[in-house]
Amino acid sequence: MFARLGAIVVHNPWKVIGLWLFIIIAVVASAPKLSSTTDQSAFLPSHYESIQAMELQQKAFPQNQAPAALLVFVRSDGAPLNEGDSASVATIAAKLNDQRIKDVTGIQAGPASENRLVQIAAVQMTKVTNAGDTTQSDAVEKLRDALHEQVQGTDLKAGVTGQAAQMLDQTESSTKGMAIIGVATVVLILLLLLIIFRSPVIALLPIIIIGAISTTVGGLIAMVAKAFDLQVDSSVNSILLVVLFGVGTDYILFLMFRYRERLRAGEDPKTAMVSAVTKVGEAITSAAGAVIIAFMALTLSTLGMFRALGPALAIAVGVTLLAGLTLVPAVVSLLGTKVFWPSKAWQQEPKGARFGAIGAALGRRPGAFAAVSGGLLVALGVLAIGFHPTFDLSSGSTSDTSESTVYNKELLKGLPAGSTQPSEVLLHSTNGAPLDGDQLTVYRAALAAVSGVSQVGAPTVSSDGMAADFQVTLNGAPESDAALDTVRDPLRDTAHSMAPAGTTAVVGGISSVYVDFQDAMVHDYKIVFPVAGILIMIVLALLLRSLVAPWYLMASVFLGFAATLGAAVLVFQHIQGNTGLIFHLPVIMYLFVVALGTDYNILMVARLREEARVGNDPKQAAALAVRHTGPTVAAAGVILAGTFASMMLAGNNVLSQMGFAISVGIAIAAFVMAMFFTPAVTALIGHRAWWPGHGDRDSTSGSDEQSGGAGWDQYAYSEYTPGAMHAPTADTVRPRT
């Protein structure tokens, strides 16, 4: 199949390029805008208590929404606020209210804090109607300008924080981060490809091709999101960027290494490209299939953010694969050997002493290599036990110098940490009778007595008297462990058990949302990970015609996953002293370490099988696979790990943790799992690794069709020894017929 595809593409390059241009233009012209959301509640299904509380609040109290933003006032000298300062705060709030700032519906100054270090004013804004609505963000920008003008010439300083302000700062931080990630990714790919191939043409090839198809990917994702009503998380754009360039460059690398190999074996450019597609096609299609399956398994998640992220990344990988098998060969077939210009290095086989020596050592002592590499994975994996999730995304996804972060810290000097986003307890009558005032007073006292609760506001009763809303301020910050523990057990238990007869109670607010997030993720871990693992194993079994190899290949990948999580725990929790890692980091790691880590295993094992099919015993086949595929895996691993590492330059903790974990995971997958552990274990298991298909045997004494050789040049294990590597000659290169 891949031989036929390669022949069609290579002999009809202009038609293939024209078809791609037509598809790109058609998708871009017809696709809706891809919008995203940072509202975490939008990702939870309706059966969770936090969502039920939100729906009840919107129904019973449509005008009683929590403040969209908070104005925080403190003295410039850090001293307590005096009566004149408090009067100035009230005056400033009134003046801002009178300015009728667009989409600011009301500003109400509150009293100074008990220690008089802080005074706030609550800001109501027009409600956001959809993920792409910038109404509140625009209002915050105007409000900040007006506020700064009002405090000039006073002893006060002030800033805007709260949910709307945090979302604005997160968006600005994300935009800056995207620009940094984009530039760093492109520069890194250019430099590494220039070093590897010494050709600006090849260096620019992934940038141009992936840049061209990225618009198609974005359009297709937007179409799918609209068709299936998927909520796309705001972080998907930065992840999508590195996936496209990282995975796309990997696939192009796999193809170009094989193309160069076939040219060195004496084939003409068009034949060499057909040969490259023939053999690489199966490997990268299987690898991409495993990645797509892993991504699509996220549709089983109960969380909307992952149900949308999975198909989005699956579409990106699928389009990248199609481009790698069609568009790239078409362009390269037009360029021929000029694709390597101005370098002439492609004409000579490098000595390959380093990977040859590594392969030879592994072939002699596979047990030692398996023990050392496996031991490293286990040692790091043990640290993963200490993983602790954190939900502090508001501060982690913005700069420490952003206004919302700075004034949130000022706010905490005088008010409980939970005052920024209080929890809500909603009581609802179920027997048709209005709520009784005395019962509400008793119920409020019960809520106030809960450990971890700072204060409970007087209930707001709905117009029909059938519902009451209690605003509950917690001692801890809304995203803190203390706040989540308070909501999960004592607050919810008390709210439910102390509800008067004939009523029901639900607990809402962002802390309640995060509690439900934790429960949903525990559920997802039990469903998504096993399903994905089974499906990937089926892909491996079909590719390798083996029921044995998929087991240890997946075992190595999950060891790599544990080692990656352990490395992140070591760096961020133990060395940097963070309280935890972003809560969805294991799922993000699963997407890339498990899915993409399988890529390198497939590439290495596919080459190992080919070496075995020409008559090499298992240890020799492993040695030769490392020698020939090692450079490809190393180059691809460096590029892919480097592109994800660029996320660490974005300037916020969330992307830094993601970038570190994914880049380390890919490095482990390439340089520990695929380079050492997998070939060493395969060599130790021997022919039994291919049971029952015996895919390592050549029943026709080396014919291409049966052995899978496709005319590749092979090197006899006995024809090289460490320290005595040499370029192949007509005597050492043995094309098969």
mmCIF file of N, CA, C and O in Angstrom, residues 467-543:
data_model
loop_
_atom_site.group_PDB
_atom_site.id
_atom_site.type_symbol
_atom_site.label_atom_id
_atom_site.label_comp_id
_atom_site.label_asym_id
_atom_site.label_seq_id
_atom_site.Cartn_x
_atom_site.Cartn_y
_atom_site.Cartn_z
ATOM 1 N N ALA A 467 -35.924 29.766 47.596
ATOM 2 C CA ALA A 467 -34.488 29.463 47.617
ATOM 3 C C ALA A 467 -33.749 30.532 48.398
ATOM 4 O O ALA A 467 -34.178 31.700 48.452
ATOM 5 N N ALA A 468 -32.635 30.136 49.018
ATOM 6 C CA ALA A 468 -31.789 31.066 49.764
ATOM 7 C C ALA A 468 -30.331 30.796 49.414
ATOM 8 O O ALA A 468 -29.925 29.638 49.249
ATOM 9 N N ASP A 469 -29.584 31.889 49.330
ATOM 10 C CA ASP A 469 -28.165 31.796 48.954
ATOM 11 C C ASP A 469 -27.326 32.319 50.114
ATOM 12 O O ASP A 469 -27.461 33.478 50.530
ATOM 13 N N PHE A 470 -26.451 31.445 50.651
ATOM 14 C CA PHE A 470 -25.537 31.824 51.726
ATOM 15 C C PHE A 470 -24.132 31.956 51.142
ATOM 16 O O PHE A 470 -23.597 30.981 50.597
ATOM 17 N N GLN A 471 -23.548 33.137 51.266
ATOM 18 C CA GLN A 471 -22.178 33.328 50.793
ATOM 19 C C GLN A 471 -21.224 32.939 51.918
ATOM 20 O O GLN A 471 -21.253 33.520 53.004
ATOM 21 N N VAL A 472 -20.373 31.945 51.632
ATOM 22 C CA VAL A 472 -19.485 31.376 52.651
ATOM 23 C C VAL A 472 -18.036 31.715 52.312
ATOM 24 O O VAL A 472 -17.529 31.308 51.262
ATOM 25 N N THR A 473 -17.407 32.477 53.198
ATOM 26 C CA THR A 473 -15.999 32.831 53.003
ATOM 27 C C THR A 473 -15.128 31.844 53.766
ATOM 28 O O THR A 473 -15.297 31.662 54.986
ATOM 29 N N LEU A 474 -14.218 31.203 53.069
ATOM 30 C CA LEU A 474 -13.343 30.195 53.680
ATOM 31 C C LEU A 474 -12.063 30.837 54.182
ATOM 32 O O LEU A 474 -11.655 31.916 53.726
ATOM 33 N N ASN A 475 -11.389 30.156 55.101
ATOM 34 C CA ASN A 475 -10.104 30.662 55.606
ATOM 35 C C ASN A 475 -9.014 30.582 54.552
ATOM 36 O O ASN A 475 -8.133 31.433 54.484
ATOM 37 N N GLY A 476 -9.063 29.532 53.722
ATOM 38 C CA GLY A 476 -8.018 29.316 52.730
ATOM 39 C C GLY A 476 -8.375 29.912 51.387
ATOM 40 O O GLY A 476 -9.539 30.213 51.093
ATOM 41 N N ALA A 477 -7.361 30.110 50.553
ATOM 42 C CA ALA A 477 -7.582 30.583 49.185
ATOM 43 C C ALA A 477 -8.452 29.567 48.449
ATOM 44 O O ALA A 477 -8.385 28.365 48.732
ATOM 45 N N PRO A 478 -9.295 30.026 47.514
ATOM 46 C CA PRO A 478 -10.267 29.119 46.875
ATOM 47 C C PRO A 478 -9.651 27.873 46.262
ATOM 48 O O PRO A 478 -10.292 26.823 46.227
ATOM 49 N N GLU A 479 -8.401 27.984 45.748
ATOM 50 C CA GLU A 479 -7.783 26.842 45.082
ATOM 51 C C GLU A 479 -6.861 26.044 46.001
ATOM 52 O O GLU A 479 -6.235 25.075 45.569
ATOM 53 N N SER A 480 -6.767 26.434 47.272
ATOM 54 C CA SER A 480 -5.830 25.790 48.192
ATOM 55 C C SER A 480 -6.343 24.432 48.660
ATOM 56 O O SER A 480 -7.546 24.136 48.615
ATOM 57 N N ASP A 481 -5.416 23.614 49.137
ATOM 58 C CA ASP A 481 -5.794 22.304 49.685
ATOM 59 C C ASP A 481 -6.745 22.465 50.861
ATOM 60 O O ASP A 481 -7.700 21.689 51.020
ATOM 61 N N ALA A 482 -6.483 23.493 51.691
ATOM 62 C CA ALA A 482 -7.324 23.702 52.868
ATOM 63 C C ALA A 482 -8.762 24.002 52.465
ATOM 64 O O ALA A 482 -9.714 23.470 53.057
ATOM 65 N N ALA A 483 -8.938 24.849 51.452
ATOM 66 C CA ALA A 483 -10.289 25.196 51.001
ATOM 67 C C ALA A 483 -10.989 23.979 50.410
ATOM 68 O O ALA A 483 -12.174 23.734 50.681
ATOM 69 N N LEU A 484 -10.274 23.208 49.596
ATOM 70 C CA LEU A 484 -10.874 22.026 48.976
ATOM 71 C C LEU A 484 -11.252 20.989 50.024
ATOM 72 O O LEU A 484 -12.315 20.358 49.938
ATOM 73 N N ASP A 485 -10.390 20.817 51.038
ATOM 74 C CA ASP A 485 -10.704 19.868 52.106
ATOM 75 C C ASP A 485 -11.927 20.323 52.899
ATOM 76 O O ASP A 485 -12.757 19.498 53.304
ATOM 77 N N THR A 486 -12.043 21.631 53.115
ATOM 78 C CA THR A 486 -13.200 22.162 53.842
ATOM 79 C C THR A 486 -14.495 21.908 53.079
ATOM 80 O O THR A 486 -15.502 21.468 53.646
ATOM 81 N N VAL A 487 -14.468 22.169 51.782
ATOM 82 C CA VAL A 487 -15.671 21.986 50.965
ATOM 83 C C VAL A 487 -16.014 20.511 50.833
ATOM 84 O O VAL A 487 -17.184 20.118 50.960
ATOM 85 N N ARG A 488 -15.004 19.678 50.594
ATOM 86 C CA ARG A 488 -15.254 18.264 50.296
ATOM 87 C C ARG A 488 -15.957 17.554 51.454
ATOM 88 O O ARG A 488 -16.885 16.762 51.230
ATOM 89 N N ASP A 489 -15.514 17.801 52.669
ATOM 90 C CA ASP A 489 -16.058 17.033 53.791
ATOM 91 C C ASP A 489 -16.950 17.867 54.715
ATOM 92 O O ASP A 489 -18.174 17.766 54.640
ATOM 93 N N PRO A 490 -16.371 18.716 55.577
ATOM 94 C CA PRO A 490 -17.250 19.334 56.590
ATOM 95 C C PRO A 490 -18.320 20.259 56.026
ATOM 96 O O PRO A 490 -19.459 20.228 56.484
ATOM 97 N N LEU A 491 -17.992 21.083 55.014
ATOM 98 C CA LEU A 491 -18.987 22.031 54.526
ATOM 99 C C LEU A 491 -20.123 21.320 53.801
ATOM 100 O O LEU A 491 -21.309 21.585 54.062
ATOM 101 N N ARG A 492 -19.791 20.428 52.881
ATOM 102 C CA ARG A 492 -20.846 19.710 52.164
ATOM 103 C C ARG A 492 -21.653 18.821 53.114
ATOM 104 O O ARG A 492 -22.884 18.750 53.021
ATOM 105 N N ASP A 493 -20.964 18.142 54.021
ATOM 106 C CA ASP A 493 -21.677 17.262 54.955
ATOM 107 C C ASP A 493 -22.657 18.065 55.813
ATOM 108 O O ASP A 493 -23.815 17.668 56.007
ATOM 109 N N THR A 494 -22.189 19.194 56.332
ATOM 110 C CA THR A 494 -23.048 20.033 57.172
ATOM 111 C C THR A 494 -24.193 20.628 56.366
ATOM 112 O O THR A 494 -25.350 20.656 56.822
ATOM 113 N N ALA A 495 -23.877 21.111 55.159
ATOM 114 C CA ALA A 495 -24.912 21.706 54.317
ATOM 115 C C ALA A 495 -26.017 20.707 54.014
ATOM 116 O O ALA A 495 -27.208 21.058 54.014
ATOM 117 N N HIS A 496 -25.636 19.463 53.772
ATOM 118 C CA HIS A 496 -26.632 18.443 53.437
ATOM 119 C C HIS A 496 -27.401 17.978 54.677
ATOM 120 O O HIS A 496 -28.644 17.884 54.659
ATOM 121 N N SER A 497 -26.674 17.678 55.739
ATOM 122 C CA SER A 497 -27.308 17.069 56.915
ATOM 123 C C SER A 497 -28.134 18.066 57.723
ATOM 124 O O SER A 497 -29.130 17.682 58.357
ATOM 125 N N MET A 498 -27.757 19.336 57.721
ATOM 126 C CA MET A 498 -28.448 20.342 58.523
ATOM 127 C C MET A 498 -29.544 21.068 57.755
ATOM 128 O O MET A 498 -30.192 21.976 58.303
ATOM 129 N N ALA A 499 -29.746 20.693 56.507
ATOM 130 C CA ALA A 499 -30.825 21.319 55.733
ATOM 131 C C ALA A 499 -32.161 21.033 56.399
ATOM 132 O O ALA A 499 -32.451 19.882 56.762
ATOM 133 N N PRO A 500 -33.009 22.064 56.614
ATOM 134 C CA PRO A 500 -34.312 21.847 57.267
ATOM 135 C C PRO A 500 -35.164 20.851 56.490
ATOM 136 O O PRO A 500 -34.962 20.624 55.286
ATOM 137 N N ALA A 501 -36.102 20.256 57.169
ATOM 138 C CA ALA A 501 -37.011 19.302 56.525
ATOM 139 C C ALA A 501 -37.740 19.982 55.372
ATOM 140 O O ALA A 501 -38.157 21.134 55.475
ATOM 141 N N GLY A 502 -37.855 19.244 54.277
ATOM 142 C CA GLY A 502 -38.532 19.796 53.111
ATOM 143 C C GLY A 502 -37.649 20.645 52.237
ATOM 144 O O GLY A 502 -38.143 21.359 51.360
ATOM 145 N N THR A 503 -36.335 20.613 52.467
ATOM 146 C CA THR A 503 -35.388 21.389 51.647
ATOM 147 C C THR A 503 -34.205 20.510 51.253
ATOM 148 O O THR A 503 -33.943 19.468 51.876
ATOM 149 N N THR A 504 -33.499 20.926 50.240
ATOM 150 C CA THR A 504 -32.222 20.314 49.849
ATOM 151 C C THR A 504 -31.188 21.419 49.715
ATOM 152 O O THR A 504 -31.533 22.592 49.477
ATOM 153 N N ALA A 505 -29.914 21.046 49.864
ATOM 154 C CA ALA A 505 -28.838 22.029 49.787
ATOM 155 C C ALA A 505 -27.742 21.538 48.850
ATOM 156 O O ALA A 505 -27.470 20.335 48.774
ATOM 157 N N VAL A 506 -27.130 22.468 48.146
ATOM 158 C CA VAL A 506 -25.973 22.178 47.292
ATOM 159 C C VAL A 506 -24.924 23.252 47.534
ATOM 160 O O VAL A 506 -25.256 24.404 47.833
ATOM 161 N N VAL A 507 -23.655 22.842 47.408
ATOM 162 C CA VAL A 507 -22.534 23.762 47.628
ATOM 163 C C VAL A 507 -21.898 24.094 46.289
ATOM 164 O O VAL A 507 -21.526 23.193 45.524
ATOM 165 N N GLY A 508 -21.782 25.387 45.997
ATOM 166 C CA GLY A 508 -21.184 25.837 44.745
ATOM 167 C C GLY A 508 -19.980 26.725 44.973
ATOM 168 O O GLY A 508 -19.474 26.849 46.088
ATOM 169 N N GLY A 509 -19.523 27.338 43.902
ATOM 170 C CA GLY A 509 -18.321 28.164 43.963
ATOM 171 C C GLY A 509 -17.135 27.448 43.352
ATOM 172 O O GLY A 509 -17.176 26.237 43.088
ATOM 173 N N ILE A 510 -16.051 28.181 43.135
ATOM 174 C CA ILE A 510 -14.898 27.621 42.425
ATOM 175 C C ILE A 510 -14.239 26.499 43.214
ATOM 176 O O ILE A 510 -13.744 25.521 42.636
ATOM 177 N N SER A 511 -14.223 26.586 44.553
ATOM 178 C CA SER A 511 -13.629 25.505 45.355
ATOM 179 C C SER A 511 -14.420 24.215 45.171
ATOM 180 O O SER A 511 -13.840 23.127 45.074
ATOM 181 N N SER A 512 -15.741 24.341 45.115
ATOM 182 C CA SER A 512 -16.587 23.171 44.887
ATOM 183 C C SER A 512 -16.347 22.591 43.501
ATOM 184 O O SER A 512 -16.339 21.363 43.318
ATOM 185 N N VAL A 513 -16.122 23.474 42.509
ATOM 186 C CA VAL A 513 -15.801 23.014 41.157
ATOM 187 C C VAL A 513 -14.516 22.193 41.164
ATOM 188 O O VAL A 513 -14.437 21.115 40.557
ATOM 189 N N TYR A 514 -13.505 22.673 41.883
ATOM 190 C CA TYR A 514 -12.226 21.953 41.922
ATOM 191 C C TYR A 514 -12.354 20.612 42.646
ATOM 192 O O TYR A 514 -11.687 19.635 42.281
ATOM 193 N N VAL A 515 -13.188 20.556 43.676
ATOM 194 C CA VAL A 515 -13.425 19.275 44.359
ATOM 195 C C VAL A 515 -14.015 18.271 43.379
ATOM 196 O O VAL A 515 -13.595 17.109 43.320
ATOM 197 N N ASP A 516 -14.988 18.717 42.598
ATOM 198 C CA ASP A 516 -15.594 17.823 41.609
ATOM 199 C C ASP A 516 -14.605 17.465 40.506
ATOM 200 O O ASP A 516 -14.647 16.354 39.950
ATOM 201 N N PHE A 517 -13.710 18.389 40.175
ATOM 202 C CA PHE A 517 -12.662 18.095 39.197
ATOM 203 C C PHE A 517 -11.805 16.931 39.669
ATOM 204 O O PHE A 517 -11.472 16.027 38.890
ATOM 205 N N GLN A 518 -11.410 16.966 40.934
ATOM 206 C CA GLN A 518 -10.584 15.884 41.466
ATOM 207 C C GLN A 518 -11.298 14.546 41.364
ATOM 208 O O GLN A 518 -10.704 13.548 40.944
ATOM 209 N N ASP A 519 -12.571 14.516 41.729
ATOM 210 C CA ASP A 519 -13.323 13.274 41.657
ATOM 211 C C ASP A 519 -13.437 12.786 40.211
ATOM 212 O O ASP A 519 -13.315 11.584 39.930
ATOM 213 N N ALA A 520 -13.671 13.720 39.293
ATOM 214 C CA ALA A 520 -13.805 13.350 37.879
ATOM 215 C C ALA A 520 -12.494 12.801 37.335
ATOM 216 O O ALA A 520 -12.483 11.842 36.549
ATOM 217 N N MET A 521 -11.375 13.392 37.756
ATOM 218 C CA MET A 521 -10.080 12.933 37.239
ATOM 219 C C MET A 521 -9.717 11.558 37.775
ATOM 220 O O MET A 521 -9.122 10.748 37.060
ATOM 221 N N VAL A 522 -10.052 11.294 39.026
ATOM 222 C CA VAL A 522 -9.818 9.948 39.562
ATOM 223 C C VAL A 522 -10.597 8.920 38.748
ATOM 224 O O VAL A 522 -10.089 7.846 38.405
ATOM 225 N N HIS A 523 -11.834 9.260 38.405
ATOM 226 C CA HIS A 523 -12.651 8.389 37.561
ATOM 227 C C HIS A 523 -12.005 8.198 36.195
ATOM 228 O O HIS A 523 -11.938 7.079 35.666
ATOM 229 N N ASP A 524 -11.508 9.302 35.623
ATOM 230 C CA ASP A 524 -10.912 9.226 34.291
ATOM 231 C C ASP A 524 -9.648 8.375 34.277
ATOM 232 O O ASP A 524 -9.391 7.642 33.319
ATOM 233 N N TYR A 525 -8.835 8.487 35.337
ATOM 234 C CA TYR A 525 -7.618 7.681 35.398
ATOM 235 C C TYR A 525 -7.941 6.190 35.317
ATOM 236 O O TYR A 525 -7.203 5.409 34.718
ATOM 237 N N LYS A 526 -9.059 5.808 35.927
ATOM 238 C CA LYS A 526 -9.431 4.394 35.950
ATOM 239 C C LYS A 526 -9.992 3.917 34.617
ATOM 240 O O LYS A 526 -10.032 2.714 34.359
ATOM 241 N N ILE A 527 -10.465 4.849 33.793
ATOM 242 C CA ILE A 527 -11.101 4.474 32.529
ATOM 243 C C ILE A 527 -10.193 4.764 31.336
ATOM 244 O O ILE A 527 -9.894 3.871 30.526
ATOM 245 N N VAL A 528 -9.730 5.997 31.232
ATOM 246 C CA VAL A 528 -9.015 6.441 30.030
ATOM 247 C C VAL A 528 -7.679 5.735 29.868
ATOM 248 O O VAL A 528 -7.356 5.226 28.788
ATOM 249 N N PHE A 529 -6.876 5.693 30.921
ATOM 250 C CA PHE A 529 -5.541 5.110 30.804
ATOM 251 C C PHE A 529 -5.580 3.638 30.394
ATOM 252 O O PHE A 529 -4.883 3.234 29.459
ATOM 253 N N PRO A 530 -6.369 2.795 31.080
ATOM 254 C CA PRO A 530 -6.404 1.383 30.659
ATOM 255 C C PRO A 530 -6.922 1.182 29.241
ATOM 256 O O PRO A 530 -6.377 0.358 28.493
ATOM 257 N N VAL A 531 -7.977 1.913 28.859
ATOM 258 C CA VAL A 531 -8.513 1.768 27.498
ATOM 259 C C VAL A 531 -7.472 2.154 26.469
ATOM 260 O O VAL A 531 -7.275 1.455 25.464
ATOM 261 N N ALA A 532 -6.795 3.280 26.701
ATOM 262 C CA ALA A 532 -5.759 3.715 25.758
ATOM 263 C C ALA A 532 -4.639 2.687 25.671
ATOM 264 O O ALA A 532 -4.147 2.374 24.578
ATOM 265 N N GLY A 533 -4.223 2.159 26.822
ATOM 266 C CA GLY A 533 -3.157 1.164 26.818
ATOM 267 C C GLY A 533 -3.531 -0.072 26.021
ATOM 268 O O GLY A 533 -2.725 -0.588 25.236
ATOM 269 N N ILE A 534 -4.762 -0.547 26.196
ATOM 270 C CA ILE A 534 -5.211 -1.734 25.462
ATOM 271 C C ILE A 534 -5.245 -1.468 23.962
ATOM 272 O O ILE A 534 -4.794 -2.294 23.151
ATOM 273 N N LEU A 535 -5.779 -0.315 23.562
ATOM 274 C CA LEU A 535 -5.883 0.009 22.135
ATOM 275 C C LEU A 535 -4.504 0.159 21.495
ATOM 276 O O LEU A 535 -4.281 -0.287 20.364
ATOM 277 N N ILE A 536 -3.567 0.787 22.212
ATOM 278 C CA ILE A 536 -2.211 0.926 21.671
ATOM 279 C C ILE A 536 -1.552 -0.441 21.536
ATOM 280 O O ILE A 536 -0.837 -0.712 20.561
ATOM 281 N N MET A 537 -1.791 -1.309 22.501
ATOM 282 C CA MET A 537 -1.229 -2.658 22.408
ATOM 283 C C MET A 537 -1.777 -3.400 21.195
ATOM 284 O O MET A 537 -1.057 -4.171 20.552
ATOM 285 N N ILE A 538 -3.044 -3.174 20.863
ATOM 286 C CA ILE A 538 -3.624 -3.808 19.669
ATOM 287 C C ILE A 538 -2.916 -3.308 18.415
ATOM 288 O O ILE A 538 -2.599 -4.088 17.503
ATOM 289 N N VAL A 539 -2.634 -1.993 18.356
ATOM 290 C CA VAL A 539 -1.897 -1.435 17.215
ATOM 291 C C VAL A 539 -0.520 -2.081 17.113
ATOM 292 O O VAL A 539 -0.075 -2.479 16.025
ATOM 293 N N LEU A 540 0.167 -2.204 18.237
ATOM 294 C CA LEU A 540 1.498 -2.818 18.239
ATOM 295 C C LEU A 540 1.426 -4.283 17.821
ATOM 296 O O LEU A 540 2.295 -4.772 17.076
ATOM 297 N N ALA A 541 0.408 -4.984 18.281
ATOM 298 C CA ALA A 541 0.271 -6.394 17.926
ATOM 299 C C ALA A 541 0.042 -6.562 16.434
ATOM 300 O O ALA A 541 0.603 -7.465 15.797
ATOM 301 N N LEU A 542 -0.763 -5.690 15.849
ATOM 302 C CA LEU A 542 -1.019 -5.765 14.411
ATOM 303 C C LEU A 542 0.227 -5.412 13.614
ATOM 304 O O LEU A 542 0.524 -6.036 12.586
ATOM 305 N N LEU A 543 0.954 -4.392 14.055
ATOM 306 C CA LEU A 543 2.170 -3.983 13.348
ATOM 307 C C LEU A 543 3.239 -5.066 13.411
ATOM 308 O O LEU A 543 3.861 -5.406 12.397
#
